[in-house]
């Protein structure tokens, strides 16, 4: 099989890559401002972010050249390995700040919960592509997928990493919705969720996680805990007004009232300095990206590819909605980065891998319809 | 290979993806709506919060204008005092911090929490003052522990410093932290909680001039409260100074002479209405009101039977007693009922119907004419005259001299006194006036009430030939460079319209009171200047059983005087509460004031040494003893 087919180049999805790069570029510009008040020796954050984007681009090109159907074969193996790693993390992982997320493998460390987001997409795509095309998921039919997603989700929650666990569940849920869920099964799911949430709240959630949720419901509860983050972020966003305070002129940002302002709260920096106008543009870009992802899924003639594209799009979508929702006080504070916008290598690599998958599916859309 | 397995895309997935697209768009729409809400509808609120986050105002209170006497001697100026303020935004743990402050500064828990909660809705980034006038120890403690007390700051505020620990304090008033009630008023809209404001007296009346314009530094701080830069800085403008009509020397003499006794003493320039002295006794410490006043001291003031906080000159209403005989005499002369020759026989009492009115001299004065009646303060003479005049005619003359109504001095809470009449009694008690009541009015008893200021004003008008001036205390308002901004001129309210001859007759009687043997006012005599005056002793309660009375039942001692008799310049009124005898208790106070006035003018040579002055005083006091009897009415 040739690595590069000419058809692949002619079908290359410039729209997707363009949207991604525009957002990533805005992200770098925003990180310059977010970190302007920092006094950190060494390479500046925005430069590092730029390097991560370059790394991501390289990944995109490398991964696009490999046919995604390879993943169909590897799905079970990959899933098994990552679930195994999650178990190892719980037993032998490195604990930092009360959570055990990292696994040290000699030269480098990995955080197996992060690839789990992609892995769940692959395994679900494989699973659902083998289901009859026009059937919906029944209660019985949901048992297997729920087990598949439930195991890693529980392990991740146990670390504890509530944000990632929720994302994995949301990605899985979105894919099931895309496939179609039998109304009675949907009802059953909702009913089942109640005891699950209760048990989760009582036995799985750590005190700080409960606090975060309670703080979100009532920010005044702890003006200095996570409630403080919500309040300061809302002040930053709201005080931006229609036109914003101007680039590098956000007082909340430059005077360091914002928490995590180059990572999870990067969007509040942007909102403060660019106002509603800027936010509208960025949200429009993100919406275009998500809709384009769904468009890729729709026009793909291959069910596995379609489901893969839906999963990746769901991953991006939920990151965007949860992060922005958190910044503007609609969701509790959970550590979910904004794709391509928040500073951070891991997030950038994961998001870029997602884009690589989408590009891969998009450029191979005609390859199988002719068979 | 699975690649070979081709599954035709189902219509269902396509349909589901379409509804997912709609769902996604809807969720983005919610995000946009939320942003609209935060950034457009609520923008102003959040902009305020954001400003509040980053800005801190360090107010710099303007030093108040000073208060000087007529000769430019400082009476009240400023010294720095330290206040503890809180920047709420910087406070990390409210209860912990307030608890520490309560412990170290010995604050009242409830009061402090109230201040905290009341400060809501105050001007942006403005600190709350939680304690003023802290001690050196407290200041040092706070400076040392500054890092452990986030949100706490110390600010310097100028507070009042008083000459001689306070002179003319009732006139000047004091300053204190602005009250919640005042803060709510329009005129104090630019004030903030913790600001000093004049609470009463001149400090309050002239607040606008004295206060100056507060300045401040608006600073930008980061999330840790570190100051990054000064955004704006306004230099405070010092308040304007008041130059009073008061003469510090006369004032001090009056206060010294009153000593610890309760009472009031006023001196007026009879040619202008300028207030030369305005002493209310006992004094209080005005400096205490700028900080937290110790409860013990406050209770002490409230429980003191001498009422140190009451401005007796302005609000003390006393029966004028025999000093009122001046009015009765003038009325009699003007109405043609008496002249200098007409006499009344005093056998010690006056009988009206079945009631007997006693003269203070139980043995009687014998045959008395006007001059003698004034000199010895014969009651029977005035009983007789009052009875013939009737209350309404007496009241008419009293009013011509400004009695029974506020003098109109520019101070708050002036009391009007009371001049009774038949109409007044009808209105107030729905009763007819009884003839016997006129007898009491004739000697300034019964319903008659007057403030020391009114009595001084009355004396001044009698002395100057009938002109009634509005008394005034502030001569000039001067700015920091010494430029006169406002200057006040004498204001004539009217003329009593009493003939020159009547006035001369009364004045010669008043001269005899002080200068002739047997006069009741000998204690006011000055060797170098001819003084005219009238003693008064007013009954506090009807029942009295002699000298051993408890303090509160003792008579008030009064004295009014003017000098020099031939060309009057100054009029004085003195009331010593429960001082018993005008001649012995009040007249020496008047003399001390008159003496200070004429010494200041150079008409009397100042004694070289203190010792000499005292001995000379004592020498003159001997005159009082000579006149023995002349201590009462």
mmCIF file of N, CA and C in Angstrom, chain A residues 1 67 72-73 129-130 133-136 174 177-180 224 228 232 234-235 237-239 241-242 245 251-252 255-257 271 275-276 279-280 283 286-287 290-291 294 297-298 300-301 303 306-307 310 317-318 320-321 324-325 328-330 368, chain B residues 1-14 16-18 20-28 30-40 42-44 46-51 53-54 56 91-93 220-226 228:
data_model
loop_
_atom_site.group_PDB
_atom_site.id
_atom_site.type_symbol
_atom_site.label_atom_id
_atom_site.label_comp_id
_atom_site.label_asym_id
_atom_site.label_seq_id
_atom_site.Cartn_x
_atom_site.Cartn_y
_atom_site.Cartn_z
ATOM 1 N N UNK A 1 0.857 -1.215 0.000
ATOM 2 C CA UNK A 1 0.000 0.000 0.000
ATOM 3 C C UNK A 1 0.875 1.240 0.000
ATOM 4 N N UNK A 67 -3.511 4.762 6.919
ATOM 5 C CA UNK A 67 -4.957 4.571 6.805
ATOM 6 C C UNK A 67 -5.562 4.252 8.158
ATOM 7 N N UNK A 72 -9.039 -0.076 13.338
ATOM 8 C CA UNK A 72 -10.117 -1.046 13.508
ATOM 9 C C UNK A 72 -9.539 -2.377 14.006
ATOM 10 N N UNK A 73 -8.393 -2.710 13.451
ATOM 11 C CA UNK A 73 -7.754 -3.969 13.842
ATOM 12 C C UNK A 73 -7.101 -3.854 15.212
ATOM 13 N N UNK A 129 -19.659 -0.169 14.574
ATOM 14 C CA UNK A 129 -19.641 -0.398 13.127
ATOM 15 C C UNK A 129 -20.080 -1.818 12.802
ATOM 16 N N UNK A 130 -20.020 -2.672 13.799
ATOM 17 C CA UNK A 130 -20.441 -4.063 13.579
ATOM 18 C C UNK A 130 -21.912 -4.280 13.942
ATOM 19 N N UNK A 133 -26.923 -1.670 10.786
ATOM 20 C CA UNK A 133 -26.898 -0.248 10.474
ATOM 21 C C UNK A 133 -28.136 0.529 10.913
ATOM 22 N N UNK A 134 -29.287 -0.078 10.768
ATOM 23 C CA UNK A 134 -30.491 0.705 11.026
ATOM 24 C C UNK A 134 -31.146 0.428 12.375
ATOM 25 N N UNK A 135 -30.474 -0.348 13.221
ATOM 26 C CA UNK A 135 -31.056 -0.654 14.520
ATOM 27 C C UNK A 135 -30.593 0.368 15.551
ATOM 28 N N UNK A 136 -31.399 0.512 16.602
ATOM 29 C CA UNK A 136 -30.999 1.390 17.686
ATOM 30 C C UNK A 136 -30.531 0.532 18.849
ATOM 31 N N UNK A 174 -22.101 10.385 23.627
ATOM 32 C CA UNK A 174 -22.380 11.062 22.353
ATOM 33 C C UNK A 174 -22.380 10.069 21.196
ATOM 34 N N UNK A 177 -25.499 8.085 21.221
ATOM 35 C CA UNK A 177 -26.605 8.890 20.703
ATOM 36 C C UNK A 177 -26.555 8.946 19.188
ATOM 37 N N UNK A 178 -25.341 9.061 18.642
ATOM 38 C CA UNK A 178 -25.193 9.127 17.189
ATOM 39 C C UNK A 178 -25.675 7.837 16.541
ATOM 40 N N UNK A 179 -25.355 6.741 17.167
ATOM 41 C CA UNK A 179 -25.797 5.449 16.641
ATOM 42 C C UNK A 179 -27.309 5.329 16.775
ATOM 43 N N UNK A 180 -27.810 5.904 17.858
ATOM 44 C CA UNK A 180 -29.243 5.849 18.099
ATOM 45 C C UNK A 180 -29.551 4.984 19.295
ATOM 46 N N UNK A 224 -12.386 32.044 48.503
ATOM 47 C CA UNK A 224 -10.971 31.889 48.205
ATOM 48 C C UNK A 224 -10.653 30.516 47.630
ATOM 49 N N UNK A 228 -13.662 31.222 44.409
ATOM 50 C CA UNK A 228 -12.882 32.409 44.043
ATOM 51 C C UNK A 228 -12.572 32.384 42.553
ATOM 52 N N UNK A 232 -13.722 35.297 40.053
ATOM 53 C CA UNK A 232 -12.725 36.105 39.338
ATOM 54 C C UNK A 232 -12.844 35.923 37.827
ATOM 55 N N UNK A 234 -15.592 35.161 36.163
ATOM 56 C CA UNK A 234 -16.789 35.877 35.696
ATOM 57 C C UNK A 234 -16.535 37.383 35.655
ATOM 58 N N UNK A 235 -15.795 37.869 36.654
ATOM 59 C CA UNK A 235 -15.458 39.304 36.647
ATOM 60 C C UNK A 235 -14.639 39.640 35.401
ATOM 61 N N UNK A 237 -14.510 38.032 32.500
ATOM 62 C CA UNK A 237 -15.334 37.929 31.291
ATOM 63 C C UNK A 237 -16.292 39.112 31.206
ATOM 64 N N UNK A 238 -17.027 39.343 32.291
ATOM 65 C CA UNK A 238 -18.045 40.392 32.292
ATOM 66 C C UNK A 238 -17.449 41.770 32.085
ATOM 67 N N UNK A 239 -16.312 42.028 32.728
ATOM 68 C CA UNK A 239 -15.747 43.377 32.639
ATOM 69 C C UNK A 239 -15.167 43.650 31.255
ATOM 70 N N UNK A 241 -16.827 43.485 28.591
ATOM 71 C CA UNK A 241 -17.843 44.256 27.883
ATOM 72 C C UNK A 241 -17.916 43.858 26.414
ATOM 73 N N UNK A 242 -18.362 44.766 25.590
ATOM 74 C CA UNK A 242 -18.582 44.437 24.185
ATOM 75 C C UNK A 242 -17.274 44.399 23.401
ATOM 76 N N UNK A 245 -11.140 45.014 26.930
ATOM 77 C CA UNK A 245 -10.273 46.056 27.490
ATOM 78 C C UNK A 245 -9.058 46.306 26.608
ATOM 79 N N UNK A 251 -7.108 43.971 33.135
ATOM 80 C CA UNK A 251 -6.575 44.161 34.499
ATOM 81 C C UNK A 251 -6.664 42.872 35.307
ATOM 82 N N UNK A 252 -7.725 42.117 35.105
ATOM 83 C CA UNK A 252 -7.856 40.851 35.838
ATOM 84 C C UNK A 252 -6.695 39.924 35.490
ATOM 85 N N UNK A 255 -2.996 41.680 36.372
ATOM 86 C CA UNK A 255 -2.750 41.808 37.815
ATOM 87 C C UNK A 255 -2.924 40.463 38.521
ATOM 88 N N UNK A 256 -3.081 39.420 37.717
ATOM 89 C CA UNK A 256 -3.077 38.048 38.217
ATOM 90 C C UNK A 256 -4.241 37.691 39.126
ATOM 91 N N UNK A 257 -5.407 38.238 38.846
ATOM 92 C CA UNK A 257 -6.563 37.847 39.638
ATOM 93 C C UNK A 257 -7.142 36.523 39.137
ATOM 94 N N UNK A 271 -11.567 36.702 26.816
ATOM 95 C CA UNK A 271 -12.849 37.408 26.958
ATOM 96 C C UNK A 271 -12.649 38.796 27.537
ATOM 97 N N UNK A 275 -13.447 41.108 24.613
ATOM 98 C CA UNK A 275 -14.868 41.388 24.775
ATOM 99 C C UNK A 275 -15.781 40.393 24.070
ATOM 100 N N UNK A 276 -17.045 40.757 24.029
ATOM 101 C CA UNK A 276 -18.056 39.899 23.414
ATOM 102 C C UNK A 276 -17.740 39.646 21.940
ATOM 103 N N UNK A 279 -15.081 37.013 21.648
ATOM 104 C CA UNK A 279 -15.643 35.728 22.057
ATOM 105 C C UNK A 279 -16.531 35.149 20.959
ATOM 106 N N UNK A 280 -17.313 36.039 20.370
ATOM 107 C CA UNK A 280 -18.233 35.596 19.327
ATOM 108 C C UNK A 280 -17.450 34.977 18.163
ATOM 109 N N UNK A 283 -16.003 31.602 19.294
ATOM 110 C CA UNK A 283 -17.066 30.592 19.386
ATOM 111 C C UNK A 283 -17.538 30.173 17.995
ATOM 112 N N UNK A 286 -15.026 27.744 16.683
ATOM 113 C CA UNK A 286 -15.182 26.438 17.302
ATOM 114 C C UNK A 286 -16.431 25.708 16.788
ATOM 115 N N UNK A 287 -17.513 26.478 16.646
ATOM 116 C CA UNK A 287 -18.739 25.867 16.141
ATOM 117 C C UNK A 287 -18.504 25.332 14.726
ATOM 118 N N UNK A 290 -16.597 22.108 14.933
ATOM 119 C CA UNK A 290 -17.426 20.978 15.374
ATOM 120 C C UNK A 290 -18.387 20.552 14.266
ATOM 121 N N UNK A 291 -19.033 21.545 13.656
ATOM 122 C CA UNK A 291 -19.979 21.204 12.584
ATOM 123 C C UNK A 291 -19.248 20.569 11.416
ATOM 124 N N UNK A 294 -18.703 16.994 12.200
ATOM 125 C CA UNK A 294 -19.921 16.214 11.972
ATOM 126 C C UNK A 294 -20.178 16.042 10.485
ATOM 127 N N UNK A 297 -18.117 13.312 9.309
ATOM 128 C CA UNK A 297 -18.750 12.041 9.691
ATOM 129 C C UNK A 297 -19.890 11.692 8.746
ATOM 130 N N UNK A 298 -20.649 12.700 8.376
ATOM 131 C CA UNK A 298 -21.821 12.476 7.534
ATOM 132 C C UNK A 298 -21.438 12.034 6.133
ATOM 133 N N UNK A 300 -18.701 10.690 5.148
ATOM 134 C CA UNK A 300 -17.855 9.506 5.083
ATOM 135 C C UNK A 300 -18.738 8.306 4.772
ATOM 136 N N UNK A 301 -18.339 7.516 3.790
ATOM 137 C CA UNK A 301 -19.177 6.401 3.370
ATOM 138 C C UNK A 301 -18.903 5.128 4.146
ATOM 139 N N UNK A 303 -18.808 3.296 7.764
ATOM 140 C CA UNK A 303 -19.452 3.427 9.078
ATOM 141 C C UNK A 303 -18.414 3.572 10.208
ATOM 142 N N UNK A 306 -17.084 7.030 9.963
ATOM 143 C CA UNK A 306 -18.112 7.963 10.417
ATOM 144 C C UNK A 306 -18.139 8.040 11.930
ATOM 145 N N UNK A 307 -18.183 6.849 12.533
ATOM 146 C CA UNK A 307 -18.269 6.814 13.999
ATOM 147 C C UNK A 307 -17.000 7.378 14.639
ATOM 148 N N UNK A 310 -17.338 11.056 14.472
ATOM 149 C CA UNK A 310 -18.303 11.524 15.484
ATOM 150 C C UNK A 310 -17.628 11.567 16.849
ATOM 151 N N UNK A 317 -15.817 18.842 21.010
ATOM 152 C CA UNK A 317 -17.005 19.606 21.415
ATOM 153 C C UNK A 317 -17.122 19.687 22.945
ATOM 154 N N UNK A 318 -17.013 18.539 23.604
ATOM 155 C CA UNK A 318 -17.200 18.560 25.061
ATOM 156 C C UNK A 318 -16.076 19.305 25.775
ATOM 157 N N UNK A 320 -14.608 21.899 24.550
ATOM 158 C CA UNK A 320 -14.923 23.319 24.318
ATOM 159 C C UNK A 320 -16.045 23.776 25.250
ATOM 160 N N UNK A 321 -17.144 23.012 25.253
ATOM 161 C CA UNK A 321 -18.320 23.435 26.013
ATOM 162 C C UNK A 321 -18.029 23.440 27.526
ATOM 163 N N UNK A 324 -15.407 26.394 28.318
ATOM 164 C CA UNK A 324 -15.992 27.730 28.233
ATOM 165 C C UNK A 324 -17.118 27.880 29.262
ATOM 166 N N UNK A 325 -17.887 26.789 29.423
ATOM 167 C CA UNK A 325 -18.956 26.813 30.430
ATOM 168 C C UNK A 325 -18.397 27.072 31.815
ATOM 169 N N UNK A 328 -17.271 30.781 32.134
ATOM 170 C CA UNK A 328 -18.339 31.772 32.256
ATOM 171 C C UNK A 328 -19.352 31.374 33.325
ATOM 172 N N UNK A 329 -18.961 30.429 34.172
ATOM 173 C CA UNK A 329 -19.777 30.122 35.344
ATOM 174 C C UNK A 329 -21.004 29.276 35.071
ATOM 175 N N UNK A 330 -20.989 28.497 33.990
ATOM 176 C CA UNK A 330 -22.125 27.610 33.731
ATOM 177 C C UNK A 330 -21.873 26.207 34.274
ATOM 178 N N UNK A 368 -13.624 4.243 -0.396
ATOM 179 C CA UNK A 368 -14.294 2.958 -0.209
ATOM 180 C C UNK A 368 -15.647 2.882 -0.887
ATOM 181 N N UNK B 1 -9.595 -9.066 5.572
ATOM 182 C CA UNK B 1 -9.377 -7.816 6.338
ATOM 183 C C UNK B 1 -10.676 -7.048 6.506
ATOM 184 N N UNK B 2 -10.765 -6.387 7.547
ATOM 185 C CA UNK B 2 -11.988 -5.639 7.820
ATOM 186 C C UNK B 2 -12.210 -4.545 6.785
ATOM 187 N N UNK B 3 -11.065 -4.123 6.154
ATOM 188 C CA UNK B 3 -11.192 -3.080 5.156
ATOM 189 C C UNK B 3 -12.123 -3.522 4.034
ATOM 190 N N UNK B 4 -12.153 -4.785 3.784
ATOM 191 C CA UNK B 4 -12.987 -5.306 2.713
ATOM 192 C C UNK B 4 -14.459 -5.192 3.066
ATOM 193 N N UNK B 5 -14.702 -5.204 4.381
ATOM 194 C CA UNK B 5 -16.095 -5.160 4.827
ATOM 195 C C UNK B 5 -16.612 -3.740 4.600
ATOM 196 N N UNK B 6 -17.562 -3.658 3.765
ATOM 197 C CA UNK B 6 -18.088 -2.337 3.439
ATOM 198 C C UNK B 6 -19.533 -2.238 3.909
ATOM 199 N N UNK B 7 -19.764 -1.259 4.707
ATOM 200 C CA UNK B 7 -21.120 -1.073 5.209
ATOM 201 C C UNK B 7 -21.686 0.193 4.613
ATOM 202 N N UNK B 8 -22.734 0.014 3.925
ATOM 203 C CA UNK B 8 -23.393 1.181 3.341
ATOM 204 C C UNK B 8 -23.876 2.102 4.468
ATOM 205 N N UNK B 9 -23.537 3.401 4.323
ATOM 206 C CA UNK B 9 -23.932 4.349 5.357
ATOM 207 C C UNK B 9 -25.436 4.338 5.501
ATOM 208 N N UNK B 10 -25.849 4.247 6.741
ATOM 209 C CA UNK B 10 -27.278 4.167 6.983
ATOM 210 C C UNK B 10 -27.898 5.546 7.008
ATOM 211 N N UNK B 11 -29.141 5.639 6.669
ATOM 212 C CA UNK B 11 -29.875 6.892 6.746
ATOM 213 C C UNK B 11 -30.033 7.323 8.190
ATOM 214 N N UNK B 12 -30.069 6.309 9.084
ATOM 215 C CA UNK B 12 -30.284 6.621 10.501
ATOM 216 C C UNK B 12 -29.132 7.449 11.072
ATOM 217 N N UNK B 13 -27.898 6.993 10.825
ATOM 218 C CA UNK B 13 -26.735 7.719 11.333
ATOM 219 C C UNK B 13 -26.739 9.147 10.802
ATOM 220 N N UNK B 14 -27.043 9.267 9.515
ATOM 221 C CA UNK B 14 -27.077 10.595 8.895
ATOM 222 C C UNK B 14 -28.098 11.498 9.593
ATOM 223 N N UNK B 16 -29.297 11.074 12.630
ATOM 224 C CA UNK B 16 -28.838 11.353 13.984
ATOM 225 C C UNK B 16 -27.782 12.453 14.007
ATOM 226 N N UNK B 17 -26.900 12.404 12.981
ATOM 227 C CA UNK B 17 -25.845 13.424 12.946
ATOM 228 C C UNK B 17 -26.431 14.811 12.716
ATOM 229 N N UNK B 18 -27.511 14.875 11.975
ATOM 230 C CA UNK B 18 -28.161 16.158 11.731
ATOM 231 C C UNK B 18 -28.720 16.707 13.033
ATOM 232 N N UNK B 20 -27.680 15.905 15.966
ATOM 233 C CA UNK B 20 -26.538 16.260 16.813
ATOM 234 C C UNK B 20 -26.000 17.644 16.449
ATOM 235 N N UNK B 21 -25.964 17.926 15.137
ATOM 236 C CA UNK B 21 -25.511 19.248 14.689
ATOM 237 C C UNK B 21 -26.395 20.342 15.277
ATOM 238 N N UNK B 22 -27.703 20.070 15.246
ATOM 239 C CA UNK B 22 -28.623 21.069 15.810
ATOM 240 C C UNK B 22 -28.387 21.233 17.311
ATOM 241 N N UNK B 23 -28.187 20.086 17.983
ATOM 242 C CA UNK B 23 -27.929 20.136 19.426
ATOM 243 C C UNK B 23 -26.672 20.916 19.737
ATOM 244 N N UNK B 24 -25.630 20.649 18.965
ATOM 245 C CA UNK B 24 -24.356 21.358 19.150
ATOM 246 C C UNK B 24 -24.549 22.859 18.977
ATOM 247 N N UNK B 25 -25.247 23.212 17.915
ATOM 248 C CA UNK B 25 -25.485 24.631 17.643
ATOM 249 C C UNK B 25 -26.272 25.267 18.795
ATOM 250 N N UNK B 26 -27.245 24.518 19.306
ATOM 251 C CA UNK B 26 -28.048 25.043 20.412
ATOM 252 C C UNK B 26 -27.178 25.288 21.645
ATOM 253 N N UNK B 27 -26.290 24.339 21.920
ATOM 254 C CA UNK B 27 -25.418 24.521 23.089
ATOM 255 C C UNK B 27 -24.484 25.722 22.917
ATOM 256 N N UNK B 28 -23.983 25.875 21.693
ATOM 257 C CA UNK B 28 -23.143 27.065 21.440
ATOM 258 C C UNK B 28 -23.959 28.342 21.600
ATOM 259 N N UNK B 30 -26.371 28.737 23.652
ATOM 260 C CA UNK B 30 -26.472 29.007 25.090
ATOM 261 C C UNK B 30 -25.208 29.711 25.598
ATOM 262 N N UNK B 31 -24.056 29.238 25.128
ATOM 263 C CA UNK B 31 -22.798 29.887 25.531
ATOM 264 C C UNK B 31 -22.788 31.354 25.121
ATOM 265 N N UNK B 32 -23.231 31.582 23.895
ATOM 266 C CA UNK B 32 -23.264 32.963 23.393
ATOM 267 C C UNK B 32 -24.218 33.826 24.221
ATOM 268 N N UNK B 33 -25.379 33.248 24.561
ATOM 269 C CA UNK B 33 -26.349 34.001 25.367
ATOM 270 C C UNK B 33 -25.744 34.354 26.729
ATOM 271 N N UNK B 34 -25.045 33.363 27.282
ATOM 272 C CA UNK B 34 -24.413 33.597 28.590
ATOM 273 C C UNK B 34 -23.365 34.715 28.479
ATOM 274 N N UNK B 35 -22.589 34.677 27.399
ATOM 275 C CA UNK B 35 -21.589 35.724 27.212
ATOM 276 C C UNK B 35 -22.264 37.087 27.050
ATOM 277 N N UNK B 36 -23.365 37.079 26.315
ATOM 278 C CA UNK B 36 -24.142 38.307 26.130
ATOM 279 C C UNK B 36 -24.575 38.850 27.495
ATOM 280 N N UNK B 37 -25.070 37.933 28.314
ATOM 281 C CA UNK B 37 -25.531 38.318 29.655
ATOM 282 C C UNK B 37 -24.383 38.915 30.476
ATOM 283 N N UNK B 38 -23.251 38.209 30.474
ATOM 284 C CA UNK B 38 -22.129 38.680 31.305
ATOM 285 C C UNK B 38 -21.490 39.948 30.753
ATOM 286 N N UNK B 39 -21.286 39.962 29.428
ATOM 287 C CA UNK B 39 -20.449 41.021 28.860
ATOM 288 C C UNK B 39 -21.237 42.228 28.388
ATOM 289 N N UNK B 40 -22.526 42.094 28.274
ATOM 290 C CA UNK B 40 -23.293 43.247 27.802
ATOM 291 C C UNK B 40 -24.311 43.687 28.843
ATOM 292 N N UNK B 42 -24.579 42.601 32.066
ATOM 293 C CA UNK B 42 -23.977 42.778 33.389
ATOM 294 C C UNK B 42 -22.618 43.473 33.335
ATOM 295 N N UNK B 43 -22.246 43.977 32.177
ATOM 296 C CA UNK B 43 -20.890 44.498 31.993
ATOM 297 C C UNK B 43 -20.506 45.525 33.055
ATOM 298 N N UNK B 44 -21.447 46.446 33.324
ATOM 299 C CA UNK B 44 -21.102 47.525 34.257
ATOM 300 C C UNK B 44 -20.808 46.978 35.645
ATOM 301 N N UNK B 46 -19.729 44.047 36.456
ATOM 302 C CA UNK B 46 -18.450 43.351 36.497
ATOM 303 C C UNK B 46 -17.284 44.314 36.328
ATOM 304 N N UNK B 47 -17.515 45.390 35.576
ATOM 305 C CA UNK B 47 -16.453 46.387 35.459
ATOM 306 C C UNK B 47 -16.189 47.021 36.816
ATOM 307 N N UNK B 48 -17.265 47.277 37.568
ATOM 308 C CA UNK B 48 -17.087 47.807 38.928
ATOM 309 C C UNK B 48 -16.314 46.834 39.800
ATOM 310 N N UNK B 49 -16.709 45.566 39.714
ATOM 311 C CA UNK B 49 -16.022 44.561 40.530
ATOM 312 C C UNK B 49 -14.552 44.474 40.150
ATOM 313 N N UNK B 50 -14.304 44.590 38.868
ATOM 314 C CA UNK B 50 -12.927 44.498 38.389
ATOM 315 C C UNK B 50 -12.110 45.695 38.885
ATOM 316 N N UNK B 51 -12.726 46.888 38.865
ATOM 317 C CA UNK B 51 -12.048 48.084 39.398
ATOM 318 C C UNK B 51 -11.792 47.914 40.885
ATOM 319 N N UNK B 53 -11.360 45.246 42.417
ATOM 320 C CA UNK B 53 -10.276 44.281 42.579
ATOM 321 C C UNK B 53 -8.938 44.967 42.552
ATOM 322 N N UNK B 54 -8.778 45.894 41.632
ATOM 323 C CA UNK B 54 -7.431 46.356 41.355
ATOM 324 C C UNK B 54 -7.110 47.701 41.976
ATOM 325 N N UNK B 56 -7.146 50.592 45.045
ATOM 326 C CA UNK B 56 -7.251 50.858 46.465
ATOM 327 C C UNK B 56 -7.097 52.361 46.644
ATOM 328 N N UNK B 91 -9.003 41.190 52.621
ATOM 329 C CA UNK B 91 -9.136 40.341 53.802
ATOM 330 C C UNK B 91 -9.342 38.890 53.373
ATOM 331 N N UNK B 92 -8.497 38.015 53.900
ATOM 332 C CA UNK B 92 -8.593 36.611 53.478
ATOM 333 C C UNK B 92 -9.598 35.863 54.363
ATOM 334 N N UNK B 93 -9.413 35.955 55.659
ATOM 335 C CA UNK B 93 -10.300 35.245 56.569
ATOM 336 C C UNK B 93 -10.917 36.268 57.512
ATOM 337 N N UNK B 220 -3.031 51.052 42.146
ATOM 338 C CA UNK B 220 -3.360 49.783 41.522
ATOM 339 C C UNK B 220 -2.592 48.689 42.252
ATOM 340 N N UNK B 221 -3.310 47.646 42.599
ATOM 341 C CA UNK B 221 -2.661 46.532 43.288
ATOM 342 C C UNK B 221 -2.884 45.256 42.490
ATOM 343 N N UNK B 222 -2.011 44.265 42.703
ATOM 344 C CA UNK B 222 -2.224 42.986 42.035
ATOM 345 C C UNK B 222 -2.997 42.058 42.970
ATOM 346 N N UNK B 223 -3.145 40.808 42.521
ATOM 347 C CA UNK B 223 -3.992 39.875 43.266
ATOM 348 C C UNK B 223 -3.482 39.641 44.681
ATOM 349 N N UNK B 224 -2.188 39.874 44.906
ATOM 350 C CA UNK B 224 -1.655 39.662 46.249
ATOM 351 C C UNK B 224 -1.699 40.930 47.082
ATOM 352 N N UNK B 225 -2.271 41.982 46.524
ATOM 353 C CA UNK B 225 -2.390 43.225 47.275
ATOM 354 C C UNK B 225 -1.136 44.077 47.216
ATOM 355 N N UNK B 226 -0.193 43.698 46.362
ATOM 356 C CA UNK B 226 1.015 44.512 46.244
ATOM 357 C C UNK B 226 0.728 45.737 45.397
ATOM 358 N N UNK B 228 1.251 48.370 42.738
ATOM 359 C CA UNK B 228 2.039 48.399 41.507
ATOM 360 C C UNK B 228 2.330 49.821 41.066
#
